């Protein structure tokens, strides 16, 4: 009994450190950085910045997260080395330069300074999304907390430099770089030899590629509101819809540390995972989703009025729809973390392929025809479809296999 109590307290402590880390980071972003840049740049120009940050987010959350999750799961199944992941990420860094150029060309705003700044930001962001795996592998959530505090501190310092340079990119580059310095000093994932391959190199690369495919689809759709609205409507509309969903994004991002703790402990889990357990997770998720949606909608009337008064009246009609869509998306992702532990990486890829098809069929045409109302309703529809799909597949696999997870202690 004593051991069980200690384990529960240890998990609770890890979760508190993880949540605190993300609360501080997102508090700095949403309460300081974004409102400050909106005020200094104006809604239209800041909408363009949000477009470029969505490109950064797509690359970082696709490849950085894929390498991160792959290393967490592969560590319990086969041999790995730092080189397996550094080689993969090196290729991604090269791709990042191409993506930066393409993003600016699509925007029609290409310049050497913008290109260099965006390329560097994508590269350090990819590394940052991968870097926290060092602390999750060792279940060192105090280190994880400091890692994210470094990012937050870097952003705040970056705002002072912005006043001198007027370059928004430096704000984010400094934050991402500061945490990488910390993990280099305290961690092991970038210790030498940097590029030695393990005997399971190709298996690890295959795992990262499959997970990248799944994460890419999810990341594109998660950030598609900003990209799609910027291309189809205008920059000011990006800011309007973003602020309408901002409280939902903040609350939903708290699932990120939950996912991190989940995958860290599931990697060490022994036992059976039945359909009844997965149904229980689904039921709890529904209750949490409804509660969070109501809270986020109510809080939006206060938060947006205070922080973004210039777009409050325009954003107000979308509070309920936009927040509900965000909450459904992130709850589905938490359920998918459980699926990832006891099924093949391909299952996650297949789910996201179906999700991408629904996005193309539902969201794009509805946005084109009904503008902001179209994207608000369509995102809610496809995120509800994803939640139902994950629930059905998870229950089916658990019921069919009565999965037994066996790992090393």
Coordinates of C-alpha atoms in Angstrom, one line a residue:
X1 CA 0.0 0.0 0.0
X2 CA 2.9 2.3 0.9
X3 CA 4.5 1.7 -2.5
X4 CA 1.3 2.4 -4.3
X5 CA 0.8 5.7 -2.4
X6 CA 4.4 6.8 -3.2
X7 CA 3.9 6.0 -6.9
X8 CA 0.6 7.9 -7.0
X9 CA 2.3 10.9 -5.3
X10 CA 5.3 10.7 -7.7
X11 CA 3.0 10.7 -10.7
X12 CA 1.0 13.6 -9.3
X13 CA 4.2 15.5 -8.7
X14 CA 5.4 14.9 -12.3
X15 CA 2.0 16.0 -13.6
X16 CA 2.1 19.2 -11.5
X17 CA 5.6 20.1 -12.8
X18 CA 4.5 19.4 -16.4
X19 CA 1.3 21.5 -16.1
X20 CA 3.2 24.3 -14.3
X21 CA 5.8 24.4 -17.1
X22 CA 3.1 24.7 -19.8
X23 CA 1.0 27.2 -17.8
X24 CA 4.0 29.5 -17.4
X25 CA 5.0 29.2 -21.1
X26 CA 1.5 29.8 -22.4
X27 CA 0.9 32.5 -19.9
X28 CA 3.9 34.4 -21.2
X29 CA 2.8 33.8 -24.8
X30 CA -0.9 34.6 -24.4
X31 CA -0.8 37.3 -21.7
X32 CA 2.4 39.1 -22.7
X33 CA 3.9 38.2 -26.1
X34 CA 0.9 38.0 -28.4
X35 CA -1.0 41.0 -27.0
X36 CA 2.2 43.1 -27.0
X37 CA 2.9 42.2 -30.7
X38 CA -0.7 42.8 -31.7
X39 CA -0.6 46.2 -30.1
X40 CA 2.7 47.1 -31.7
X41 CA 2.0 45.6 -35.2
X42 CA -1.8 45.9 -35.6
X43 CA -4.3 43.1 -36.3
X44 CA -3.5 42.7 -40.0
X45 CA 0.3 42.5 -39.6
X46 CA 0.0 40.3 -36.5
X47 CA -2.3 38.0 -38.5
X48 CA 0.5 37.5 -41.0
X49 CA 2.9 36.7 -38.1
X50 CA 0.4 34.1 -36.9
X51 CA 0.4 32.6 -40.4
X52 CA 4.2 32.3 -40.3
X53 CA 4.1 30.9 -36.7
X54 CA 1.7 28.3 -37.9
X55 CA 4.3 27.1 -40.5
X56 CA 6.8 26.9 -37.7
X57 CA 4.4 25.0 -35.5
X58 CA 3.6 22.5 -38.3
X59 CA 7.2 21.7 -38.9
X60 CA 8.2 21.6 -35.2
X61 CA 5.2 19.6 -33.9
X62 CA 5.4 17.2 -36.9
X63 CA 9.1 16.2 -36.9
X64 CA 10.2 17.3 -33.4
X65 CA 7.2 15.5 -31.7
X66 CA 7.6 12.4 -34.0
X67 CA 11.3 12.0 -33.0
X68 CA 10.3 12.6 -29.4
X69 CA 7.5 10.0 -29.2
X70 CA 9.5 7.5 -31.3
X71 CA 12.4 7.7 -28.9
X72 CA 10.1 7.3 -25.9
X73 CA 8.5 4.2 -27.4
X74 CA 11.6 2.7 -29.1
X75 CA 13.6 2.9 -25.9
X76 CA 11.5 0.0 -24.5
X77 CA 11.5 -2.1 -27.6
X78 CA 15.0 -2.0 -29.2
X79 CA 18.4 -0.4 -29.2
X80 CA 18.7 3.3 -29.9
X81 CA 21.6 5.9 -30.0
X82 CA 21.6 9.7 -30.1
X83 CA 22.8 9.4 -33.7
X84 CA 19.7 7.7 -34.9
X85 CA 17.6 10.7 -34.0
X86 CA 20.3 13.4 -34.8
X87 CA 20.6 12.0 -38.4
X88 CA 16.8 12.2 -38.9
X89 CA 16.7 15.7 -37.4
X90 CA 19.6 16.9 -39.6
X91 CA 17.6 16.0 -42.7
X92 CA 14.6 17.8 -41.2
X93 CA 16.7 20.9 -40.7
X94 CA 17.5 20.9 -44.4
X95 CA 13.8 20.6 -45.2
X96 CA 13.1 23.5 -42.9
X97 CA 15.0 25.8 -45.1
X98 CA 13.0 24.8 -48.1
X99 CA 9.7 25.2 -46.2
X100 CA 10.7 28.7 -45.0
X101 CA 11.3 29.8 -48.6
X102 CA 8.0 28.3 -49.8
X103 CA 6.0 29.9 -47.0
X104 CA 7.3 33.3 -47.8
X105 CA 6.8 32.9 -51.5
X106 CA 3.2 31.9 -51.0
X107 CA 2.7 34.9 -48.8
X108 CA 4.3 37.1 -51.5
X109 CA 6.6 38.6 -48.9
X110 CA 10.0 37.1 -49.6
X111 CA 13.2 38.9 -48.3
X112 CA 16.6 37.7 -47.3
X113 CA 16.1 38.8 -43.7
X114 CA 12.7 37.2 -43.4
X115 CA 14.0 34.0 -45.0
X116 CA 17.0 33.7 -42.7
X117 CA 14.9 34.5 -39.6
X118 CA 12.1 32.1 -40.4
X119 CA 14.6 29.3 -41.3
X120 CA 16.4 29.6 -38.0
X121 CA 13.2 29.8 -36.1
X122 CA 11.9 26.5 -37.7
X123 CA 15.1 24.7 -37.0
X124 CA 15.4 25.7 -33.3
X125 CA 11.7 25.0 -32.8
X126 CA 12.0 21.4 -34.2
X127 CA 15.0 20.9 -31.9
X128 CA 13.0 22.2 -29.0
X129 CA 10.0 19.9 -29.5
X130 CA 12.4 17.0 -29.5
X131 CA 14.7 18.2 -26.7
X132 CA 12.3 17.7 -23.8
X133 CA 12.5 13.9 -24.4
X134 CA 15.8 14.0 -22.4
X135 CA 13.8 14.8 -19.2
X136 CA 10.8 12.6 -20.0
X137 CA 13.0 9.5 -20.6
X138 CA 14.5 9.9 -17.1
X139 CA 11.2 11.0 -15.6
X140 CA 13.0 14.2 -14.5
X141 CA 10.1 16.5 -14.5
X142 CA 11.9 19.1 -12.5
X143 CA 14.3 19.4 -15.4
X144 CA 11.3 19.5 -17.8
X145 CA 9.9 22.4 -15.8
X146 CA 13.1 24.4 -16.0
X147 CA 13.4 23.6 -19.7
X148 CA 10.1 25.4 -20.3
X149 CA 10.9 28.2 -17.9
X150 CA 14.0 28.9 -20.1
X151 CA 11.7 29.2 -23.2
X152 CA 9.5 31.7 -21.3
X153 CA 12.4 33.7 -20.1
X154 CA 13.9 33.8 -23.6
X155 CA 10.6 35.2 -25.0
X156 CA 10.4 38.0 -22.4
X157 CA 14.0 38.9 -23.1
X158 CA 13.2 38.8 -26.8
X159 CA 10.5 41.4 -26.4
X160 CA 13.1 43.9 -25.2
X161 CA 15.3 43.2 -28.2
X162 CA 12.2 43.5 -30.5
X163 CA 11.9 47.1 -29.4
X164 CA 15.4 47.7 -30.8
X165 CA 15.2 45.5 -34.0
X166 CA 11.5 45.5 -34.8
X167 CA 12.1 41.8 -35.8
X168 CA 9.3 39.6 -34.3
X169 CA 11.3 36.5 -35.1
X170 CA 14.0 37.3 -32.6
X171 CA 11.5 37.0 -29.8
X172 CA 10.8 33.3 -30.5
X173 CA 14.3 32.4 -31.6
X174 CA 15.8 33.5 -28.3
X175 CA 13.3 31.5 -26.3
X176 CA 13.8 28.3 -28.3
X177 CA 17.6 28.6 -28.2
X178 CA 17.8 29.2 -24.5
X179 CA 16.1 25.9 -23.7
X180 CA 18.4 24.1 -26.1
X181 CA 21.4 25.4 -24.3
X182 CA 19.9 24.1 -21.0
X183 CA 19.4 20.6 -22.3
X184 CA 22.9 20.6 -23.8
X185 CA 24.3 21.4 -20.4
X186 CA 22.1 19.1 -18.3
X187 CA 21.0 16.4 -20.6
X188 CA 22.5 13.6 -22.7
X189 CA 20.7 13.5 -26.0
X190 CA 23.2 15.7 -27.7
X191 CA 26.3 14.2 -26.2
X192 CA 29.0 12.9 -28.5
X193 CA 29.2 10.8 -30.7
X194 CA 26.4 12.8 -32.3
X195 CA 25.9 10.7 -35.4
X196 CA 26.7 7.1 -34.5
X197 CA 24.0 4.7 -35.6
X198 CA 22.6 1.8 -33.7
X199 CA 22.0 -1.7 -35.1
X200 CA 18.3 -0.8 -35.2
X201 CA 18.8 2.5 -37.1
X202 CA 16.5 1.7 -40.0
X203 CA 13.7 0.5 -37.6
X204 CA 14.0 3.7 -35.6
X205 CA 14.0 5.8 -38.8
X206 CA 10.9 4.0 -40.0
X207 CA 9.2 4.6 -36.7
X208 CA 10.0 8.4 -37.0
X209 CA 8.8 8.6 -40.6
X210 CA 5.5 6.8 -39.8
X211 CA 4.9 9.0 -36.8
X212 CA 5.9 12.1 -38.8
X213 CA 3.2 11.3 -41.3
X214 CA 0.6 11.0 -38.6
X215 CA 1.8 14.2 -36.8
X216 CA 2.0 16.1 -40.1
X217 CA -1.6 15.6 -40.9
X218 CA -2.7 16.5 -37.3
X219 CA -0.4 19.6 -37.3
X220 CA -1.5 20.9 -40.6
X221 CA -5.1 20.7 -39.6
X222 CA -4.5 22.1 -36.2
X223 CA -2.8 25.2 -37.7
X224 CA -5.0 25.2 -40.9
X225 CA -7.4 27.8 -39.5
X226 CA -4.6 30.4 -39.6
X227 CA -3.2 29.3 -43.0
X228 CA -6.6 28.8 -44.6
X229 CA -8.1 32.1 -43.3
X230 CA -5.0 34.1 -44.4
X231 CA -5.1 32.6 -47.9
X232 CA -8.9 32.7 -48.4
X233 CA -9.9 35.8 -46.4
X234 CA -7.3 38.2 -44.9
X235 CA -4.8 38.8 -42.1
X236 CA -7.2 40.6 -39.8
X237 CA -9.6 37.6 -40.0
X238 CA -6.8 35.3 -38.8
X239 CA -6.5 37.5 -35.6
X240 CA -10.3 37.5 -35.1
X241 CA -10.7 33.7 -35.3
X242 CA -7.5 33.1 -33.3
X243 CA -8.7 35.3 -30.5
X244 CA -12.1 33.6 -30.5
X245 CA -10.5 30.2 -29.9
X246 CA -7.6 31.4 -27.7
X247 CA -8.9 30.4 -24.3
X248 CA -9.7 26.9 -25.7
X249 CA -6.2 26.7 -27.1
X250 CA -4.7 27.7 -23.7
X251 CA -6.7 25.1 -21.7
X252 CA -6.3 22.4 -24.4
X253 CA -2.5 22.9 -24.3
X254 CA -2.6 21.6 -20.8
X255 CA -3.2 18.2 -22.3
X256 CA 0.3 18.4 -23.7
X257 CA 2.0 17.7 -20.3
X258 CA -0.7 15.1 -19.5
X259 CA 0.2 13.3 -22.8
X260 CA 3.9 13.6 -21.9
X261 CA 3.4 12.0 -18.4
X262 CA 1.1 9.4 -19.9
X263 CA 3.5 8.2 -22.5
X264 CA 6.4 8.3 -20.0
X265 CA 4.6 6.0 -17.6
X266 CA 2.8 3.9 -20.2
X267 CA 6.3 3.0 -21.6
X268 CA 6.9 1.3 -18.3
X269 CA 3.4 -0.1 -17.7
X270 CA 2.8 -3.8 -17.1
X271 CA -0.7 -5.3 -17.3
X272 CA -3.8 -5.6 -19.4
X273 CA -5.7 -2.8 -21.2
X274 CA -9.3 -3.8 -21.8
X275 CA -12.2 -2.3 -23.9
X276 CA -13.9 -1.5 -20.6
X277 CA -10.9 0.7 -19.5
X278 CA -10.9 2.5 -22.9
X279 CA -14.7 3.1 -22.7
X280 CA -14.1 4.5 -19.2
X281 CA -11.5 6.9 -20.7
X282 CA -14.0 7.9 -23.4
X283 CA -16.7 8.6 -20.9
X284 CA -14.4 10.7 -18.7
X285 CA -13.2 12.6 -21.8
X286 CA -16.8 13.5 -22.7
X287 CA -17.5 15.0 -19.3
X288 CA -14.2 16.9 -19.2
X289 CA -14.8 18.1 -22.8
X290 CA -18.2 19.6 -21.9
X291 CA -17.0 21.2 -18.7
X292 CA -13.9 22.7 -20.4
X293 CA -16.0 24.0 -23.4
X294 CA -18.4 25.8 -21.0
X295 CA -15.6 27.3 -19.0
X296 CA -13.6 28.4 -22.1
X297 CA -16.6 30.0 -23.7
X298 CA -17.5 32.0 -20.5
X299 CA -13.8 33.0 -19.9
X300 CA -13.5 34.2 -23.5
X301 CA -15.9 37.0 -22.9
X302 CA -13.6 38.3 -20.1
X303 CA -10.1 37.4 -21.5
X304 CA -10.6 38.7 -25.1
X305 CA -12.3 41.9 -23.9
X306 CA -9.3 42.6 -21.7
X307 CA -6.5 41.5 -23.9
X308 CA -7.8 42.1 -27.4
X309 CA -10.4 44.8 -27.1
X310 CA -9.9 45.9 -30.7
X311 CA -11.3 42.6 -32.1
X312 CA -13.7 41.6 -29.3
X313 CA -17.0 42.4 -31.0
X314 CA -15.9 40.7 -34.2
X315 CA -14.6 37.6 -32.3
X316 CA -17.6 37.2 -29.9
X317 CA -19.9 35.3 -32.2
X318 CA -17.4 32.5 -32.5
X319 CA -16.5 31.9 -28.9
X320 CA -18.6 28.7 -28.4
X321 CA -17.9 27.0 -31.7
X322 CA -14.2 27.8 -31.8
X323 CA -13.5 26.7 -28.2
X324 CA -15.6 23.5 -28.6
X325 CA -13.6 22.5 -31.7
X326 CA -10.3 23.1 -29.9
X327 CA -11.2 21.0 -26.8
X328 CA -12.5 18.1 -28.9
X329 CA -9.3 18.1 -30.9
X330 CA -6.9 17.9 -28.0
X331 CA -9.0 15.4 -26.0
X332 CA -8.9 13.1 -29.1
X333 CA -5.1 13.4 -29.1
X334 CA -4.8 12.4 -25.5
X335 CA -6.9 9.3 -26.3
X336 CA -4.6 8.6 -29.2
X337 CA -1.5 8.6 -26.9
X338 CA -3.0 5.6 -25.2
X339 CA -3.7 3.9 -28.6
X340 CA -0.1 4.6 -29.6
X341 CA 1.2 2.6 -26.6
X342 CA -0.5 -0.7 -27.4
X343 CA -1.1 -0.5 -31.2
X344 CA 1.2 0.1 -34.2
X345 CA 2.2 3.6 -35.2
X346 CA 0.3 2.9 -38.4
X347 CA -3.1 3.1 -36.6
X348 CA -2.4 6.7 -35.7
X349 CA -1.4 7.4 -39.3
X350 CA -4.6 5.9 -40.6
X351 CA -6.8 7.8 -38.2
X352 CA -5.1 11.1 -39.3
X353 CA -5.4 10.2 -43.0
X354 CA -9.2 9.9 -42.5
X355 CA -9.1 13.1 -40.6
X356 CA -7.3 14.9 -43.4
X357 CA -9.8 13.6 -46.0
X358 CA -12.7 14.9 -43.9
X359 CA -10.9 18.3 -43.6
X360 CA -10.5 18.6 -47.3
X361 CA -14.1 17.6 -48.0
X362 CA -15.7 19.6 -45.2
X363 CA -13.5 22.5 -44.0
X364 CA -12.0 23.9 -47.2
X365 CA -15.3 24.3 -49.1
X366 CA -17.3 25.6 -46.1
X367 CA -14.6 28.2 -45.4
X368 CA -14.6 29.3 -49.0
X369 CA -18.4 29.7 -49.1
X370 CA -19.2 30.9 -45.6
X371 CA -15.8 32.4 -44.5
X372 CA -15.3 32.6 -40.7
X373 CA -18.7 31.0 -39.9
X374 CA -17.8 28.2 -42.3
X375 CA -14.5 27.4 -40.7
X376 CA -16.0 27.6 -37.2
X377 CA -18.8 25.1 -37.9
X378 CA -16.7 22.8 -40.1
X379 CA -13.8 22.4 -37.5
X380 CA -16.3 21.5 -34.8
X381 CA -17.8 18.9 -37.1
X382 CA -14.6 17.1 -38.1
X383 CA -13.1 17.2 -34.6
X384 CA -16.3 15.6 -33.3
X385 CA -15.9 12.9 -36.0
X386 CA -12.3 12.4 -35.0
X387 CA -13.2 11.9 -31.3
X388 CA -15.9 9.3 -32.2
X389 CA -13.4 7.5 -34.6
X390 CA -10.7 7.3 -31.9
X391 CA -13.2 6.0 -29.3
X392 CA -14.6 3.3 -31.7
X393 CA -11.1 2.1 -32.8
X394 CA -9.7 2.1 -29.3
X395 CA -12.6 0.1 -27.9
X396 CA -12.4 -2.3 -30.8
X397 CA -8.7 -3.0 -30.5
X398 CA -8.9 -3.4 -26.7
X399 CA -11.9 -5.7 -26.9
X400 CA -10.4 -7.8 -29.7
X401 CA -7.0 -8.3 -28.2
X402 CA -7.5 -7.7 -24.5
X403 CA -4.0 -6.1 -24.9
X404 CA -1.3 -7.1 -22.5
X405 CA 1.5 -4.6 -22.2
X406 CA 4.8 -6.1 -21.1
X407 CA 7.8 -3.9 -20.6
X408 CA 11.1 -3.9 -18.7
X409 CA 11.0 -2.6 -15.1

